[in-house]
Amino acid sequence: MQQDEVAARVRQVIDATGVSAREFARRIVIDPSKLSRSLNGTRRFTAAELARIADIGGVDVGQLIGATAGAADEVTAGAAATPSTVRSPSPSRSPSPSPEGGRPLQIVRETVRLIAERGFHAVRVADIAAACHTSTAAIHYHFPGRDELLEAAVRWCMDEDTRRRAEATAGTRHAGDELRLLIELQTPRTGQQRRQWCVWLDLWAEAARSTTVGRLHVEYYRQWRGTVADVIRRGVEQGVFRPVDADGAALALTALIDGLASQVLAAEPGLPGTGAPAMHDALIAHVDACLTAPVSG
Protein backbone atom coordinates (compact mmCIF):
# COMPACT_ATOMS: atom_id res chain seq x y z
CA MET A 1 0.00 0.00 0.00
CA GLN A 2 1.20 3.54 -0.72
CA GLN A 3 1.97 5.25 2.56
CA ASP A 4 1.04 8.76 1.40
CA GLU A 5 -2.28 7.53 -0.04
CA VAL A 6 -3.19 5.80 3.20
CA ALA A 7 -2.30 8.95 5.16
CA ALA A 8 -4.55 11.00 2.87
CA ARG A 9 -7.48 8.63 3.45
CA VAL A 10 -6.90 8.72 7.20
CA ARG A 11 -6.98 12.53 7.05
CA GLN A 12 -10.35 12.28 5.30
CA VAL A 13 -11.64 10.03 8.06
CA ILE A 14 -10.43 12.49 10.72
CA ASP A 15 -12.05 15.41 8.88
CA ALA A 16 -15.32 13.48 8.61
CA THR A 17 -15.44 12.92 12.38
CA GLY A 18 -15.28 16.69 12.96
CA VAL A 19 -12.71 16.45 15.78
CA SER A 20 -9.11 17.59 16.07
CA ALA A 21 -6.23 15.27 15.24
CA ARG A 22 -5.31 15.20 18.94
CA GLU A 23 -8.84 14.17 19.92
CA PHE A 24 -8.87 11.55 17.18
CA ALA A 25 -5.57 10.19 18.49
CA ARG A 26 -7.16 9.94 21.93
CA ARG A 27 -10.11 8.03 20.46
CA ILE A 28 -7.94 5.51 18.64
CA VAL A 29 -5.73 5.41 21.73
CA ILE A 30 -2.31 6.26 20.34
CA ASP A 31 0.14 9.01 21.14
CA PRO A 32 -0.69 12.19 19.14
CA SER A 33 2.92 12.45 17.99
CA LYS A 34 2.68 8.97 16.43
CA LEU A 35 -0.47 9.96 14.55
CA SER A 36 1.21 13.17 13.36
CA ARG A 37 4.28 11.31 12.08
CA SER A 38 2.10 8.77 10.29
CA LEU A 39 0.04 11.51 8.64
CA ASN A 40 3.22 13.27 7.58
CA GLY A 41 4.65 10.11 6.04
CA THR A 42 7.59 9.63 8.41
CA ARG A 43 5.99 6.63 10.13
CA ARG A 44 3.80 3.77 8.91
CA PHE A 45 0.43 3.03 10.48
CA THR A 46 0.41 -0.39 12.12
CA ALA A 47 -2.25 -2.93 11.23
CA ALA A 48 -3.86 -2.54 14.67
CA GLU A 49 -3.98 1.26 14.27
CA LEU A 50 -5.62 0.96 10.84
CA ALA A 51 -8.20 -1.40 12.33
CA ARG A 52 -9.01 1.10 15.08
CA ILE A 53 -9.16 4.02 12.62
CA ALA A 54 -11.60 2.06 10.46
CA ASP A 55 -13.70 1.25 13.53
CA ILE A 56 -13.86 4.86 14.72
CA GLY A 57 -14.47 6.24 11.23
CA GLY A 58 -17.14 3.67 10.39
CA VAL A 59 -15.33 2.68 7.20
CA ASP A 60 -14.13 -0.61 5.75
CA VAL A 61 -10.47 -1.45 6.25
CA GLY A 62 -10.17 -2.14 2.54
CA GLN A 63 -11.61 1.28 1.74
CA LEU A 64 -9.12 2.86 4.13
CA ILE A 65 -6.07 1.26 2.54
CA GLY A 66 -7.44 1.33 -1.01
CA ALA A 67 -6.92 -2.41 -1.40
CA THR A 68 -8.74 -5.51 -2.53
CA ALA A 69 -10.72 -7.61 -0.09
CA GLY A 70 -7.83 -10.04 0.17
CA ALA A 71 -5.39 -7.29 1.09
CA ALA A 72 -7.86 -5.89 3.59
CA ASP A 73 -8.10 -9.33 5.21
CA GLU A 74 -4.31 -9.36 5.40
CA VAL A 75 -4.33 -6.09 7.36
CA THR A 76 -7.06 -7.42 9.60
CA ALA A 77 -5.06 -10.58 10.20
CA GLY A 78 -2.08 -8.50 11.23
CA ALA A 79 -4.22 -6.64 13.74
CA ALA A 80 -5.94 -9.66 15.24
CA ALA A 81 -4.68 -12.40 17.50
CA THR A 82 -7.19 -14.82 15.92
CA PRO A 83 -7.41 -13.61 12.32
CA SER A 84 -9.58 -16.49 11.10
CA THR A 85 -12.45 -15.29 13.29
CA VAL A 86 -12.17 -11.54 12.63
CA ARG A 87 -12.76 -9.81 9.33
CA SER A 88 -13.25 -6.22 8.25
CA PRO A 89 -16.89 -5.08 7.99
CA SER A 90 -18.60 -5.75 4.67
CA PRO A 91 -18.84 -2.63 2.47
CA SER A 92 -22.47 -3.46 1.69
CA ARG A 93 -23.48 -3.43 5.36
CA SER A 94 -23.56 -0.43 7.67
CA PRO A 95 -21.18 -0.78 10.63
CA SER A 96 -22.81 -1.66 13.93
CA PRO A 97 -23.06 1.30 16.28
CA SER A 98 -20.04 1.68 18.56
CA PRO A 99 -20.00 3.11 22.09
CA GLU A 100 -19.19 6.79 22.42
CA GLY A 101 -15.63 7.30 21.22
CA GLY A 102 -15.64 3.89 19.50
CA ARG A 103 -14.91 0.35 20.59
CA PRO A 104 -11.17 0.92 21.26
CA LEU A 105 -11.91 3.68 23.76
CA GLN A 106 -14.54 1.53 25.48
CA ILE A 107 -12.00 -1.29 25.76
CA VAL A 108 -9.42 1.04 27.30
CA ARG A 109 -11.89 2.55 29.78
CA GLU A 110 -13.01 -0.87 30.96
CA THR A 111 -9.38 -1.97 31.21
CA VAL A 112 -8.60 1.03 33.43
CA ARG A 113 -11.61 0.26 35.64
CA LEU A 114 -10.62 -3.38 36.02
CA ILE A 115 -6.97 -2.52 36.72
CA ALA A 116 -8.12 -0.14 39.47
CA GLU A 117 -10.34 -2.82 41.01
CA ARG A 118 -8.08 -5.88 40.68
CA GLY A 119 -4.57 -4.83 39.65
CA PHE A 120 -3.13 -5.20 36.17
CA HIS A 121 -1.78 -8.72 36.51
CA ALA A 122 -5.13 -10.02 37.79
CA VAL A 123 -7.03 -8.72 34.77
CA ARG A 124 -7.43 -11.17 31.89
CA VAL A 125 -8.39 -10.35 28.32
CA ALA A 126 -11.48 -12.48 28.91
CA ASP A 127 -12.46 -10.18 31.80
CA ILE A 128 -12.14 -7.12 29.58
CA ALA A 129 -14.16 -8.80 26.84
CA ALA A 130 -16.92 -9.66 29.31
CA ALA A 131 -17.01 -6.07 30.60
CA CYS A 132 -17.33 -4.80 27.02
CA HIS A 133 -19.93 -7.45 26.11
CA THR A 134 -17.78 -8.69 23.26
CA SER A 135 -15.34 -11.51 22.45
CA THR A 136 -11.65 -11.89 23.18
CA ALA A 137 -11.08 -11.95 19.40
CA ALA A 138 -12.62 -8.47 19.21
CA ILE A 139 -10.26 -7.24 21.93
CA HIS A 140 -7.26 -8.68 20.07
CA TYR A 141 -8.53 -7.12 16.85
CA HIS A 142 -7.87 -3.69 18.33
CA PHE A 143 -5.00 -4.55 20.72
CA PRO A 144 -2.93 -7.55 19.60
CA GLY A 145 -1.34 -8.15 23.02
CA ARG A 146 -1.47 -7.23 26.70
CA ASP A 147 1.52 -4.90 26.32
CA GLU A 148 -0.28 -2.79 23.72
CA LEU A 149 -3.39 -2.70 25.89
CA LEU A 150 -1.44 -1.65 28.99
CA GLU A 151 0.34 1.11 27.06
CA ALA A 152 -2.97 2.37 25.68
CA ALA A 153 -4.57 2.33 29.15
CA VAL A 154 -1.64 4.24 30.66
CA ARG A 155 -1.67 6.81 27.86
CA TRP A 156 -5.43 7.29 28.27
CA CYS A 157 -5.08 7.85 32.04
CA MET A 158 -2.32 10.40 31.48
CA ASP A 159 -4.29 12.21 28.80
CA GLU A 160 -7.44 12.31 30.95
CA ASP A 161 -5.48 13.60 33.94
CA THR A 162 -3.88 16.34 31.85
CA ARG A 163 -7.25 17.28 30.32
CA ARG A 164 -8.96 17.55 33.72
CA ARG A 165 -6.17 19.76 35.05
CA ALA A 166 -6.34 22.04 32.01
CA GLU A 167 -10.12 22.38 32.25
CA ALA A 168 -10.11 23.01 36.01
CA THR A 169 -7.41 25.69 35.93
CA ALA A 170 -8.44 27.44 32.69
CA GLY A 171 -8.78 31.17 33.34
CA THR A 172 -7.21 30.98 36.82
CA ARG A 173 -4.72 33.85 37.10
CA HIS A 174 -3.85 33.81 40.79
CA ALA A 175 -1.00 31.31 41.21
CA GLY A 176 -1.99 30.47 44.78
CA ASP A 177 -5.52 29.56 43.71
CA GLU A 178 -4.20 27.48 40.81
CA LEU A 179 -1.79 25.53 43.01
CA ARG A 180 -4.57 24.77 45.48
CA LEU A 181 -6.75 23.57 42.59
CA LEU A 182 -3.99 21.26 41.39
CA ILE A 183 -3.64 19.85 44.91
CA GLU A 184 -7.40 19.30 45.13
CA LEU A 185 -7.38 17.45 41.80
CA GLN A 186 -4.60 15.17 43.01
CA THR A 187 -6.32 14.34 46.32
CA PRO A 188 -8.14 10.96 46.16
CA ARG A 189 -11.49 12.24 47.41
CA THR A 190 -13.98 10.82 44.90
CA GLY A 191 -14.41 7.28 43.68
CA GLN A 192 -13.03 8.26 40.29
CA GLN A 193 -9.95 9.85 41.87
CA ARG A 194 -9.34 6.75 44.00
CA ARG A 195 -9.60 4.51 40.92
CA GLN A 196 -7.15 6.76 39.10
CA TRP A 197 -4.69 6.55 41.97
CA CYS A 198 -5.01 2.75 42.10
CA VAL A 199 -3.99 2.69 38.44
CA TRP A 200 -1.03 5.00 39.22
CA LEU A 201 0.14 2.59 41.93
CA ASP A 202 0.12 -0.25 39.41
CA LEU A 203 1.87 2.05 36.94
CA TRP A 204 4.73 2.69 39.37
CA ALA A 205 5.24 -1.04 39.80
CA GLU A 206 5.13 -1.67 36.05
CA ALA A 207 7.50 1.25 35.39
CA ALA A 208 10.15 -0.52 37.44
CA ARG A 209 9.93 -3.55 35.13
CA SER A 210 8.84 -2.28 31.72
CA THR A 211 10.96 -0.02 29.53
CA THR A 212 7.94 1.18 27.53
CA VAL A 213 5.80 1.98 30.56
CA GLY A 214 8.85 3.36 32.33
CA ARG A 215 9.37 5.89 29.53
CA LEU A 216 5.71 6.91 29.75
CA HIS A 217 6.07 7.28 33.51
CA VAL A 218 9.16 9.49 33.17
CA GLU A 219 7.52 11.66 30.52
CA TYR A 220 4.29 12.10 32.51
CA TYR A 221 6.09 13.09 35.69
CA ARG A 222 8.34 15.47 33.78
CA GLN A 223 5.22 17.24 32.48
CA TRP A 224 3.45 17.14 35.87
CA ARG A 225 6.42 18.59 37.78
CA GLY A 226 6.85 21.17 35.02
CA THR A 227 3.24 22.26 35.46
CA VAL A 228 3.69 22.70 39.21
CA ALA A 229 7.03 24.48 38.76
CA ASP A 230 5.49 26.93 36.27
CA VAL A 231 2.72 27.79 38.74
CA ILE A 232 5.24 28.30 41.55
CA ARG A 233 7.42 30.44 39.28
CA ARG A 234 4.44 32.60 38.38
CA GLY A 235 3.49 32.85 42.04
CA VAL A 236 6.95 34.15 42.89
CA GLU A 237 6.58 36.79 40.20
CA GLN A 238 3.16 37.75 41.58
CA GLY A 239 4.52 37.98 45.13
CA VAL A 240 2.21 35.15 46.22
CA PHE A 241 5.07 32.73 46.97
CA ARG A 242 8.46 33.22 48.56
CA PRO A 243 11.49 33.41 46.25
CA VAL A 244 12.26 29.69 45.95
CA ASP A 245 13.83 27.26 43.52
CA ALA A 246 10.65 26.43 41.56
CA ASP A 247 11.92 23.12 40.21
CA GLY A 248 13.10 21.92 43.60
CA ALA A 249 9.87 23.03 45.28
CA ALA A 250 7.82 21.24 42.60
CA LEU A 251 9.82 18.05 43.11
CA ALA A 252 9.26 18.17 46.87
CA LEU A 253 5.56 18.96 46.57
CA THR A 254 4.78 16.28 43.97
CA ALA A 255 6.72 13.68 46.00
CA LEU A 256 4.70 14.69 49.07
CA ILE A 257 1.44 14.36 47.12
CA ASP A 258 2.38 10.86 45.92
CA GLY A 259 3.45 9.72 49.36
CA LEU A 260 0.35 11.00 51.14
CA ALA A 261 -1.98 9.64 48.44
CA SER A 262 -0.47 6.15 48.72
CA GLN A 263 -0.98 6.26 52.50
CA VAL A 264 -4.60 7.34 52.07
CA LEU A 265 -5.27 4.44 49.70
CA ALA A 266 -3.49 1.90 51.92
CA ALA A 267 -5.15 3.00 55.18
CA GLU A 268 -8.31 1.51 56.60
CA PRO A 269 -11.27 3.65 55.47
CA GLY A 270 -12.54 5.94 58.21
CA LEU A 271 -9.37 5.75 60.31
CA PRO A 272 -8.89 9.21 61.87
CA GLY A 273 -6.16 11.32 60.30
CA THR A 274 -5.57 9.04 57.29
CA GLY A 275 -8.29 10.13 54.85
CA ALA A 276 -8.30 12.47 51.88
CA PRO A 277 -9.33 15.56 53.93
CA ALA A 278 -6.33 15.05 56.23
CA MET A 279 -4.05 14.68 53.20
CA HIS A 280 -5.47 17.84 51.65
CA ASP A 281 -4.99 19.80 54.89
CA ALA A 282 -1.39 18.54 55.20
CA LEU A 283 -0.58 19.65 51.64
CA ILE A 284 -2.10 23.09 52.11
CA ALA A 285 -0.19 23.47 55.39
CA HIS A 286 3.02 22.58 53.52
CA VAL A 287 2.28 25.22 50.87
CA ASP A 288 1.53 27.83 53.53
CA ALA A 289 4.65 27.03 55.55
CA CYS A 290 7.17 26.55 52.75
CA LEU A 291 5.89 28.57 49.79
CA THR A 292 3.37 31.24 50.66
CA ALA A 293 4.91 34.66 51.04
CA PRO A 294 4.19 36.42 54.37
CA VAL A 295 1.68 39.23 54.21
CA SER A 296 3.48 42.54 54.65
CA GLY A 297 2.09 44.70 57.40
Short mmCIF file of N, CA and C in Angstrom, two decimals, residues 18 28 71 137 165 180 192 202:
data_model
loop_
_atom_site.label_atom_id
_atom_site.label_comp_id
_atom_site.label_asym_id
_atom_site.label_seq_id
_atom_site.Cartn_x
_atom_site.Cartn_y
_atom_site.Cartn_z
N GLY A 18 -15.07 15.33 12.44
CA GLY A 18 -15.28 16.69 12.96
C GLY A 18 -14.55 16.98 14.26
N ILE A 28 -8.52 6.76 19.12
CA ILE A 28 -7.94 5.51 18.64
C ILE A 28 -6.84 5.02 19.57
N ALA A 71 -6.39 -8.11 0.40
CA ALA A 71 -5.39 -7.29 1.09
C ALA A 71 -5.95 -6.74 2.38
N ALA A 137 -11.59 -12.22 20.76
CA ALA A 137 -11.08 -11.95 19.40
C ALA A 137 -11.26 -10.48 19.05
N ARG A 165 -6.92 18.65 34.46
CA ARG A 165 -6.17 19.76 35.05
C ARG A 165 -6.32 21.02 34.21
N ARG A 180 -3.61 25.45 44.60
CA ARG A 180 -4.57 24.77 45.48
C ARG A 180 -5.54 23.90 44.66
N GLN A 192 -13.81 8.19 41.52
CA GLN A 192 -13.03 8.26 40.29
C GLN A 192 -11.56 8.57 40.59
N ASP A 202 -0.28 0.85 40.29
CA ASP A 202 0.12 -0.25 39.41
C ASP A 202 1.14 0.24 38.38
#
